[in-house]
XYZ file of N, CA, C and O in Angstrom:
708
model
N 0.827 -1.197 0.000
C 0.000 0.000 0.000
C 0.869 1.258 0.000
O 0.653 2.161 -0.799
N 1.848 1.295 0.883
C 2.712 2.469 0.984
C 3.519 2.639 -0.291
O 3.690 3.756 -0.792
N 3.984 1.525 -0.851
C 4.749 1.580 -2.089
C 3.912 2.164 -3.224
O 4.401 2.950 -4.029
N 2.636 1.818 -3.274
C 1.729 2.362 -4.290
C 1.567 3.864 -4.087
O 1.606 4.644 -5.043
N 1.408 4.279 -2.853
C 1.284 5.715 -2.563
C 2.524 6.475 -3.022
O 2.417 7.567 -3.586
N 3.680 5.885 -2.799
C 4.928 6.525 -3.237
C 4.972 6.588 -4.755
O 5.344 7.610 -5.328
N 4.576 5.498 -5.421
C 4.647 5.462 -6.886
C 3.711 6.477 -7.532
O 3.991 6.976 -8.610
N 2.607 6.805 -6.881
C 1.700 7.822 -7.420
C 1.996 9.200 -6.811
O 1.226 10.139 -6.976
N 3.105 9.299 -6.117
C 3.618 10.543 -5.548
C 2.688 11.178 -4.506
O 2.619 12.384 -4.374
N 1.985 10.324 -3.769
C 1.159 10.796 -2.661
C 2.000 10.626 -1.392
O 1.739 9.774 -0.546
N 3.030 11.462 -1.275
C 4.013 11.325 -0.201
C 3.430 11.624 1.170
O 3.810 10.996 2.154
N 2.502 12.556 1.214
C 1.905 12.930 2.500
C 1.177 11.731 3.122
O 1.390 11.404 4.292
N 0.339 11.062 2.350
C -0.392 9.897 2.844
C 0.563 8.749 3.150
O 0.392 8.028 4.139
N 1.584 8.587 2.315
C 2.569 7.519 2.533
C 3.305 7.727 3.855
O 3.527 6.772 4.610
N 3.661 8.979 4.147
C 4.344 9.270 5.408
C 3.443 8.988 6.607
O 3.900 8.442 7.619
N 2.155 9.344 6.477
C 1.215 9.054 7.568
C 1.074 7.549 7.777
O 1.050 7.072 8.913
N 0.974 6.799 6.691
C 0.834 5.336 6.793
C 2.083 4.722 7.415
O 1.995 3.824 8.260
N 3.235 5.233 7.042
C 4.490 4.727 7.599
C 4.571 5.036 9.094
O 5.050 4.213 9.891
N 4.083 6.208 9.473
C 4.075 6.587 10.886
C 3.191 5.632 11.689
O 3.552 5.214 12.803
N 2.040 5.252 11.118
C 1.153 4.297 11.787
C 1.845 2.946 11.968
O 1.693 2.304 13.011
N 2.575 2.522 10.958
C 3.308 1.253 11.035
C 4.338 1.315 12.167
O 4.462 0.375 12.963
N 5.057 2.439 12.261
C 6.046 2.615 13.327
C 5.371 2.589 14.697
O 5.863 1.946 15.626
N 4.247 3.314 14.817
C 3.540 3.383 16.097
C 3.023 2.025 16.559
O 2.904 1.775 17.756
N 2.709 1.151 15.618
C 2.215 -0.181 15.969
C 3.350 -1.178 16.185
O 3.109 -2.343 16.467
N 4.592 -0.705 16.031
C 5.747 -1.570 16.262
C 5.979 -2.602 15.171
O 6.638 -3.614 15.402
N 5.464 -2.349 13.989
C 5.603 -3.303 12.886
C 6.702 -2.911 11.905
O 6.837 -3.503 10.846
N 7.485 -1.934 12.258
C 8.511 -1.391 11.364
C 9.675 -2.381 11.247
O 10.394 -2.639 12.189
N 9.846 -2.970 10.063
C 10.948 -3.903 9.831
C 11.775 -3.443 8.630
O 11.630 -2.325 8.155
N 12.643 -4.303 8.121
C 13.552 -3.978 7.025
C 12.803 -3.510 5.777
O 13.235 -2.565 5.119
N 11.693 -4.145 5.431
C 10.960 -3.760 4.222
C 10.418 -2.333 4.335
O 10.339 -1.609 3.344
N 10.057 -1.923 5.550
C 9.555 -0.573 5.732
C 10.681 0.452 5.734
O 10.476 1.603 5.384
N 11.877 0.022 6.117
C 13.028 0.930 6.055
C 13.312 1.338 4.615
O 13.661 2.485 4.351
N 13.147 0.401 3.693
C 13.346 0.696 2.268
C 12.330 1.735 1.809
O 12.669 2.692 1.099
N 11.090 1.570 2.235
C 10.048 2.531 1.868
C 10.315 3.899 2.493
O 10.128 4.926 1.847
N 10.754 3.901 3.737
C 11.063 5.161 4.415
C 12.183 5.900 3.688
O 12.151 7.128 3.561
N 13.147 5.142 3.180
C 14.265 5.746 2.461
C 13.779 6.422 1.179
O 14.286 7.461 0.783
N 12.762 5.835 0.539
C 12.196 6.422 -0.683
C 11.523 7.767 -0.403
O 11.370 8.584 -1.297
N 11.117 7.975 0.847
C 10.419 9.205 1.213
C 11.354 10.327 1.657
O 10.919 11.450 1.857
N 12.635 10.025 1.820
C 13.579 11.062 2.236
C 13.989 11.894 1.032
O 13.904 11.455 -0.110
N 14.443 13.088 1.300
C 14.881 13.973 0.232
C 16.102 13.363 -0.455
O 16.980 12.813 0.205
N 16.174 13.486 -1.790
C 17.310 12.918 -2.500
C 18.596 13.675 -2.180
O 18.569 14.882 -1.932
N 19.694 12.962 -2.175
C 20.986 13.579 -1.914
C 21.443 14.368 -3.135
O 20.912 14.211 -4.226
N 22.443 15.192 -2.955
C 22.991 15.965 -4.071
C 23.568 15.015 -5.124
O 23.447 15.261 -6.318
N 24.125 13.903 -4.686
C 24.665 12.915 -5.625
C 23.548 12.348 -6.492
O 23.701 12.220 -7.707
N 22.420 12.047 -5.876
C 21.277 11.526 -6.627
C 20.777 12.569 -7.611
O 20.486 12.252 -8.769
N 20.686 13.824 -7.165
C 20.237 14.899 -8.048
C 21.191 15.081 -9.220
O 20.767 15.255 -10.367
N 22.492 15.042 -8.949
C 23.478 15.178 -10.025
C 23.363 14.029 -11.019
O 23.466 14.232 -12.226
N 23.134 12.816 -10.523
C 22.988 11.658 -11.406
C 21.755 11.824 -12.289
O 21.784 11.489 -13.475
N 20.672 12.364 -11.728
C 19.468 12.596 -12.526
C 19.710 13.667 -13.589
O 19.247 13.546 -14.714
N 20.435 14.717 -13.226
C 20.725 15.777 -14.186
C 21.584 15.277 -15.339
O 21.436 15.739 -16.472
N 22.472 14.326 -15.062
C 23.316 13.778 -16.115
C 22.505 13.002 -17.139
O 22.958 12.780 -18.256
N 21.287 12.600 -16.789
C 20.420 11.878 -17.715
C 19.728 12.823 -18.687
O 19.066 12.382 -19.605
N 19.857 14.145 -18.478
C 19.182 15.135 -19.312
C 20.181 15.864 -20.199
O 21.294 16.165 -19.778
N 19.772 16.182 -21.421
C 20.662 16.952 -22.290
C 20.762 18.401 -21.827
O 19.942 18.867 -21.032
N 21.746 19.089 -22.355
C 21.924 20.503 -22.050
C 20.711 21.260 -22.601
O 20.263 21.010 -23.725
N 20.160 22.146 -21.806
C 18.957 22.886 -22.195
C 19.154 23.630 -23.511
O 18.243 23.693 -24.341
N 20.340 24.169 -23.735
C 20.600 24.906 -24.975
C 20.461 23.995 -26.193
O 19.966 24.430 -27.249
N 20.853 22.733 -26.060
C 20.717 21.781 -27.172
C 19.245 21.516 -27.483
O 18.842 21.440 -28.645
N 18.442 21.369 -26.443
C 17.007 21.123 -26.625
C 16.349 22.360 -27.234
O 15.522 22.251 -28.151
N 16.717 23.538 -26.755
C 16.150 24.775 -27.311
C 16.523 24.932 -28.774
O 15.695 25.362 -29.593
N 17.758 24.578 -29.119
C 18.204 24.640 -30.521
C 17.381 23.685 -31.383
O 16.952 24.032 -32.484
N 17.133 22.487 -30.873
C 16.311 21.505 -31.583
C 14.914 22.069 -31.841
O 14.408 22.018 -32.967
N 14.302 22.619 -30.799
C 12.944 23.145 -30.930
C 12.907 24.345 -31.884
O 11.968 24.490 -32.667
N 13.927 25.189 -31.843
C 13.993 26.356 -32.726
C 14.120 25.917 -34.185
O 13.406 26.425 -35.060
N 15.022 24.974 -34.455
C 15.212 24.489 -35.828
C 13.923 23.845 -36.348
O 13.533 24.060 -37.493
N 13.266 23.072 -35.496
C 12.018 22.421 -35.899
C 10.927 23.464 -36.161
O 10.235 23.418 -37.182
N 10.767 24.403 -35.244
C 9.723 25.431 -35.382
C 9.925 26.272 -36.633
O 8.947 26.716 -37.252
N 11.179 26.483 -37.016
C 11.478 27.291 -38.199
C 11.464 26.476 -39.491
O 11.784 26.997 -40.561
N 11.123 25.198 -39.393
C 11.021 24.367 -40.589
C 12.348 23.898 -41.144
O 12.416 23.414 -42.272
N 13.414 24.026 -40.374
C 14.735 23.546 -40.801
C 14.876 22.083 -40.380
O 15.606 21.753 -39.447
N 14.151 21.232 -41.096
C 14.026 19.842 -40.678
C 15.345 19.071 -40.738
O 15.590 18.212 -39.892
N 16.196 19.372 -41.714
C 17.481 18.665 -41.779
C 18.330 18.959 -40.541
O 18.889 18.051 -39.927
N 18.402 20.243 -40.175
C 19.183 20.631 -38.994
C 18.532 20.097 -37.715
O 19.227 19.633 -36.804
N 17.215 20.158 -37.659
C 16.508 19.654 -36.475
C 16.702 18.145 -36.336
O 16.890 17.646 -35.226
N 16.679 17.441 -37.462
C 16.888 15.992 -37.434
C 18.288 15.666 -36.911
O 18.448 14.789 -36.048
N 19.283 16.370 -37.398
C 20.662 16.171 -36.914
C 20.751 16.433 -35.415
O 21.390 15.676 -34.685
N 20.124 17.515 -34.970
C 20.159 17.883 -33.552
C 19.459 16.828 -32.702
O 19.955 16.430 -31.650
N 18.294 16.363 -33.160
C 17.545 15.336 -32.412
C 18.367 14.059 -32.307
O 18.472 13.458 -31.234
N 18.952 13.638 -33.415
C 19.764 12.412 -33.410
C 20.986 12.558 -32.507
O 21.380 11.603 -31.833
N 21.566 13.743 -32.479
C 22.716 13.998 -31.606
C 22.317 13.890 -30.132
O 23.018 13.273 -29.326
N 21.190 14.484 -29.788
C 20.710 14.407 -28.404
C 20.391 12.962 -28.042
O 20.791 12.466 -26.982
N 19.691 12.262 -28.930
C 19.304 10.872 -28.667
C 20.521 9.969 -28.523
O 20.528 9.049 -27.690
N 21.559 10.240 -29.289
C 22.789 9.434 -29.195
C 23.360 9.510 -27.780
O 23.805 8.514 -27.217
N 23.333 10.699 -27.196
C 23.903 10.902 -25.861
C 22.897 10.662 -24.730
O 23.292 10.317 -23.624
N 21.630 10.903 -25.006
C 20.574 10.740 -23.998
C 19.417 9.965 -24.626
O 18.376 10.551 -24.966
N 19.553 8.658 -24.780
C 18.535 7.872 -25.479
C 17.175 7.840 -24.778
O 16.192 7.442 -25.390
N 17.101 8.292 -23.547
C 15.828 8.313 -22.825
C 15.191 9.702 -22.804
O 14.329 9.972 -21.973
N 15.608 10.563 -23.720
C 15.025 11.903 -23.786
C 13.803 11.860 -24.708
O 13.907 11.946 -25.930
N 12.648 11.712 -24.096
C 11.391 11.499 -24.815
C 11.079 12.622 -25.802
O 10.637 12.369 -26.926
N 11.271 13.856 -25.395
C 10.944 14.986 -26.262
C 11.722 14.916 -27.577
O 11.165 15.184 -28.648
N 12.984 14.540 -27.523
C 13.782 14.445 -28.751
C 13.230 13.372 -29.676
O 13.185 13.555 -30.896
N 12.802 12.244 -29.102
C 12.195 11.187 -29.911
C 10.900 11.694 -30.558
O 10.632 11.413 -31.731
N 10.087 12.451 -29.794
C 8.824 12.950 -30.328
C 9.066 13.946 -31.458
O 8.388 13.894 -32.490
N 10.025 14.827 -31.265
C 10.324 15.804 -32.315
C 10.895 15.100 -33.537
O 10.528 15.419 -34.673
N 11.769 14.119 -33.321
C 12.310 13.358 -34.447
C 11.180 12.689 -35.225
O 11.155 12.717 -36.464
N 10.237 12.118 -34.514
C 9.087 11.489 -35.158
C 8.306 12.510 -35.983
O 7.912 12.231 -37.123
N 8.091 13.675 -35.420
C 7.355 14.722 -36.136
C 8.116 15.186 -37.376
O 7.503 15.447 -38.418
N 9.428 15.280 -37.276
C 10.244 15.663 -38.440
C 10.064 14.638 -39.559
O 9.807 14.998 -40.710
N 10.183 13.370 -39.198
C 10.011 12.321 -40.205
C 8.606 12.359 -40.802
O 8.433 12.199 -42.011
N 7.600 12.579 -39.969
C 6.226 12.639 -40.473
C 6.054 13.830 -41.416
O 5.409 13.708 -42.467
N 6.637 14.970 -41.051
C 6.533 16.178 -41.884
C 7.211 15.997 -43.238
O 6.843 16.657 -44.209
N 8.201 15.109 -43.293
C 8.947 14.885 -44.533
C 8.526 13.589 -45.216
O 9.271 13.049 -46.037
N 7.334 13.096 -44.856
C 6.721 11.906 -45.474
C 7.555 10.639 -45.308
O 7.493 9.741 -46.142
N 8.296 10.545 -44.235
C 9.048 9.327 -43.903
C 8.297 8.626 -42.769
O 8.724 8.633 -41.620
N 7.155 8.049 -43.124
C 6.245 7.538 -42.108
C 6.790 6.327 -41.361
O 6.553 6.187 -40.157
N 7.516 5.446 -42.027
C 8.105 4.298 -41.315
C 9.093 4.771 -40.256
O 9.100 4.272 -39.131
N 9.911 5.759 -40.624
C 10.871 6.317 -39.670
C 10.149 7.058 -38.545
O 10.547 6.989 -37.378
N 9.076 7.762 -38.901
C 8.294 8.482 -37.887
C 7.708 7.504 -36.879
O 7.744 7.752 -35.668
N 7.190 6.397 -37.383
C 6.607 5.392 -36.490
C 7.688 4.779 -35.603
O 7.483 4.596 -34.397
N 8.847 4.482 -36.165
C 9.970 3.937 -35.386
C 10.342 4.899 -34.256
O 10.513 4.494 -33.104
N 10.445 6.179 -34.577
C 10.846 7.172 -33.571
C 9.796 7.300 -32.468
O 10.143 7.357 -31.281
N 8.523 7.316 -32.843
C 7.496 7.490 -31.806
C 7.395 6.239 -30.947
O 7.084 6.323 -29.747
N 7.665 5.078 -31.504
C 7.679 3.856 -30.694
C 8.800 3.915 -29.659
O 8.639 3.439 -28.526
N 9.918 4.508 -30.021
C 10.999 4.695 -29.049
C 10.586 5.670 -27.957
O 10.932 5.475 -26.789
N 9.841 6.706 -28.320
C 9.333 7.649 -27.310
C 8.397 6.937 -26.349
O 8.448 7.169 -25.136
N 7.563 6.044 -26.884
C 6.630 5.300 -26.032
C 7.397 4.377 -25.090
O 7.039 4.241 -23.916
N 8.480 3.770 -25.564
C 9.308 2.918 -24.697
C 9.900 3.735 -23.553
O 9.986 3.260 -22.429
N 10.311 4.962 -23.860
C 10.911 5.831 -22.846
C 9.868 6.258 -21.815
O 10.126 6.255 -20.621
N 8.671 6.624 -22.291
C 7.626 7.107 -21.381
C 6.269 6.572 -21.817
O 5.517 7.248 -22.528
N 5.942 5.349 -21.398
C 4.691 4.737 -21.833
C 3.430 5.427 -21.312
O 2.339 5.172 -21.820
N 3.562 6.320 -20.355
C 2.402 7.029 -19.817
C 2.228 8.420 -20.415
O 1.376 9.186 -19.966
N 3.022 8.748 -21.423
C 2.903 10.048 -22.091
C 1.778 9.958 -23.119
O 1.910 9.301 -24.149
N 0.675 10.599 -22.832
C -0.517 10.528 -23.680
C -0.229 11.035 -25.085
O -0.723 10.494 -26.070
N 0.590 12.072 -25.196
C 0.886 12.666 -26.494
C 1.582 11.675 -27.428
O 1.315 11.659 -28.629
N 2.456 10.835 -26.887
C 3.168 9.881 -27.749
C 2.204 8.876 -28.370
O 2.336 8.524 -29.545
N 1.230 8.431 -27.595
C 0.243 7.491 -28.130
C -0.613 8.165 -29.201
O -0.956 7.538 -30.210
N -0.944 9.421 -28.988
C -1.743 10.148 -29.976
C -0.943 10.377 -31.258
O -1.468 10.223 -32.358
N 0.326 10.733 -31.125
C 1.175 10.911 -32.309
C 1.276 9.592 -33.067
O 1.185 9.556 -34.305
N 1.449 8.509 -32.334
C 1.517 7.190 -32.952
C 0.238 6.902 -33.738
O 0.278 6.405 -34.874
N -0.908 7.233 -33.165
C -2.193 7.030 -33.848
C -2.260 7.835 -35.132
O -2.700 7.328 -36.170
N -1.812 9.081 -35.086
C -1.841 9.925 -36.280
C -0.954 9.361 -37.385
O -1.339 9.359 -38.561
N 0.209 8.895 -37.014
C 1.117 8.308 -38.008
C 0.485 7.059 -38.617
O 0.498 6.880 -39.846
N -0.064 6.204 -37.761
C -0.696 4.983 -38.263
C -1.886 5.306 -39.171
O -2.086 4.642 -40.196
N -2.675 6.310 -38.817
C -3.769 6.735 -39.699
C -3.215 7.187 -41.048
O -3.757 6.836 -42.099
N -2.125 7.956 -41.019
C -1.508 8.410 -42.266
C -0.990 7.236 -43.099
O -0.964 7.307 -44.326
N -0.600 6.164 -42.438
C -0.106 4.968 -43.124
C -1.255 4.070 -43.596
O -1.020 3.066 -44.259
N -2.486 4.426 -43.223
C -3.638 3.614 -43.586
C -3.858 2.423 -42.668
O -4.668 1.546 -42.947
N -3.169 2.404 -41.534
C -3.302 1.312 -40.561
C -4.282 1.743 -39.472
O -3.918 1.959 -38.315
N -5.535 1.847 -39.877
C -6.549 2.442 -39.015
C -6.879 1.597 -37.787
O -7.177 2.150 -36.726
N -6.827 0.293 -37.898
C -7.120 -0.570 -36.733
C -6.049 -0.376 -35.661
O -6.366 -0.228 -34.482
N -4.784 -0.348 -36.080
C -3.699 -0.112 -35.128
C -3.792 1.300 -34.542
O -3.522 1.511 -33.358
N -4.185 2.247 -35.384
C -4.355 3.627 -34.916
C -5.437 3.706 -33.844
O -5.286 4.419 -32.846
N -6.514 2.946 -34.048
C -7.602 2.933 -33.062
C -7.082 2.476 -31.698
O -7.432 3.060 -30.657
N -6.239 1.460 -31.696
C -5.679 0.949 -30.438
C -4.862 2.038 -29.747
O -4.989 2.250 -28.533
N -4.058 2.760 -30.520
C -3.259 3.849 -29.940
C -4.149 4.960 -29.397
O -3.872 5.518 -28.338
N -5.216 5.269 -30.137
C -6.158 6.297 -29.676
C -6.787 5.896 -28.350
O -6.894 6.712 -27.426
N -7.193 4.655 -28.276
C -7.852 4.193 -27.051
C -6.871 4.180 -25.876
O -7.256 4.462 -24.739
N -5.606 3.889 -26.160
C -4.588 3.964 -25.100
C -4.431 5.409 -24.642
O -4.401 5.686 -23.441
N -4.336 6.323 -25.601
C -4.208 7.748 -25.263
C -5.402 8.207 -24.437
O -5.243 8.893 -23.422
N -6.598 7.808 -24.847
C -7.802 8.229 -24.133
C -7.912 7.577 -22.757
O -8.506 8.162 -21.849
N -7.320 6.400 -22.593
C -7.321 5.786 -21.259
C -6.410 6.567 -20.317
O -6.616 6.565 -19.109
N -5.430 7.253 -20.874
C -4.518 8.070 -20.072
C -5.086 9.467 -19.820
O -4.833 10.067 -18.781
N -5.842 9.979 -20.803
C -6.444 11.306 -20.665
C -7.683 11.373 -21.551
O -7.589 11.659 -22.751
N -8.822 11.100 -20.960
C -10.080 11.041 -21.711
C -10.491 12.388 -22.289
O -11.334 12.450 -23.178
N -9.895 13.471 -21.822
C -10.296 14.799 -22.299
C -9.450 15.292 -23.476
O -9.688 16.388 -23.980
N -8.487 14.492 -23.923
C -7.592 14.937 -25.001
C -8.356 14.990 -26.329
O -8.655 13.960 -26.938
N -8.677 16.182 -26.767
C -9.470 16.401 -27.974
C -8.787 15.784 -29.193
O -9.443 15.167 -30.039
N -7.475 15.940 -29.280
C -6.734 15.415 -30.426
C -6.878 13.899 -30.550
O -6.946 13.361 -31.656
N -6.933 13.206 -29.431
C -7.086 11.747 -29.457
C -8.491 11.359 -29.909
O -8.662 10.373 -30.637
N -9.493 12.135 -29.508
C -10.857 11.884 -29.982
C -10.925 12.086 -31.501
O -11.569 11.308 -32.211
N -10.257 13.125 -31.980
C -10.218 13.395 -33.414
C -9.538 12.244 -34.161
O -10.058 11.756 -35.168
N -8.388 11.804 -33.664
C -7.661 10.707 -34.303
C -8.488 9.421 -34.273
O -8.467 8.635 -35.235
N -9.217 9.210 -33.189
C -10.081 8.033 -33.100
C -11.170 8.092 -34.167
O -11.453 7.090 -34.839
N -11.770 9.256 -34.352
C -12.777 9.417 -35.397
C -12.209 9.107 -36.776
O -12.849 8.423 -37.588
N -10.996 9.565 -37.035
C -10.342 9.299 -38.325
C -10.088 7.805 -38.493
O -10.330 7.242 -39.567
N -9.623 7.162 -37.430
C -9.332 5.721 -37.537
C -10.613 4.913 -37.727
O -10.642 3.958 -38.511
N -11.686 5.284 -37.052
C -12.966 4.584 -37.219
C -13.529 4.821 -38.620
O -14.034 3.895 -39.271
N -13.421 6.045 -39.106
C -13.886 6.366 -40.453
C -13.087 5.553 -41.476
O -13.656 5.017 -42.431
N -11.793 5.446 -41.255
C -10.937 4.670 -42.150
C -11.274 3.190 -42.163
O -10.950 2.475 -43.114
N -11.938 2.724 -41.119
C -12.384 1.325 -41.047
C -13.838 1.194 -41.499
O -14.441 0.131 -41.339
N -14.393 2.262 -42.064
C -15.777 2.296 -42.547
C -16.784 2.093 -41.420
O -17.885 1.614 -41.641
N -16.408 2.514 -40.224
C -17.294 2.434 -39.059
C -17.859 3.849 -38.845
O -17.566 4.511 -37.864
N -18.630 4.279 -39.805
C -19.078 5.660 -39.887
C -19.929 6.100 -38.704
O -19.781 7.210 -38.212
N -20.816 5.233 -38.259
C -21.694 5.562 -37.136
C -20.880 5.886 -35.885
O -21.168 6.837 -35.166
N -19.861 5.059 -35.636
C -19.018 5.275 -34.456
C -18.098 6.479 -34.618
O -17.731 7.110 -33.632
N -17.732 6.783 -35.858
C -16.792 7.866 -36.119
C -17.382 9.234 -35.850
O -16.663 10.184 -35.565
N -18.700 9.327 -35.903
C -19.354 10.625 -35.731
C -19.445 11.021 -34.315
O -19.316 10.796 -33.341
């Protein structure tokens, strides 16, 4: 229970539950591990986390090149960031968008699948995947991605739109409306 609270970042409730465990004298080794998860991270831990992120200037350069339509330069920048930080989801998403914008749909799908591997709970990645699959004419697969996106955020208008496109592409007109 406490581990679940920590995983959903409900630290206040987790601390209260841990306190109850201590008060009842049930605090053992397994609870010490949980208590450690609730302590503030050390500077070493923070530095290690920062090393997992690219330099902000590199990310800003990527976004600027992409926004200005310089897809070749943006692609090079995204690939450079990904080479050094393969778990940088935003770079994978932008790379996917670059490939999609340049009609390289197989590459776009490959890139967005890598973004999903990095962050499977990112609703936007599932929606982008659905859009690419719709563009490829793979409407059934797109529907699955849409439904995943909507399970993560039912209010995402873009996912509802993509779902309508995928249903229409499957000739399920009644459902698409």
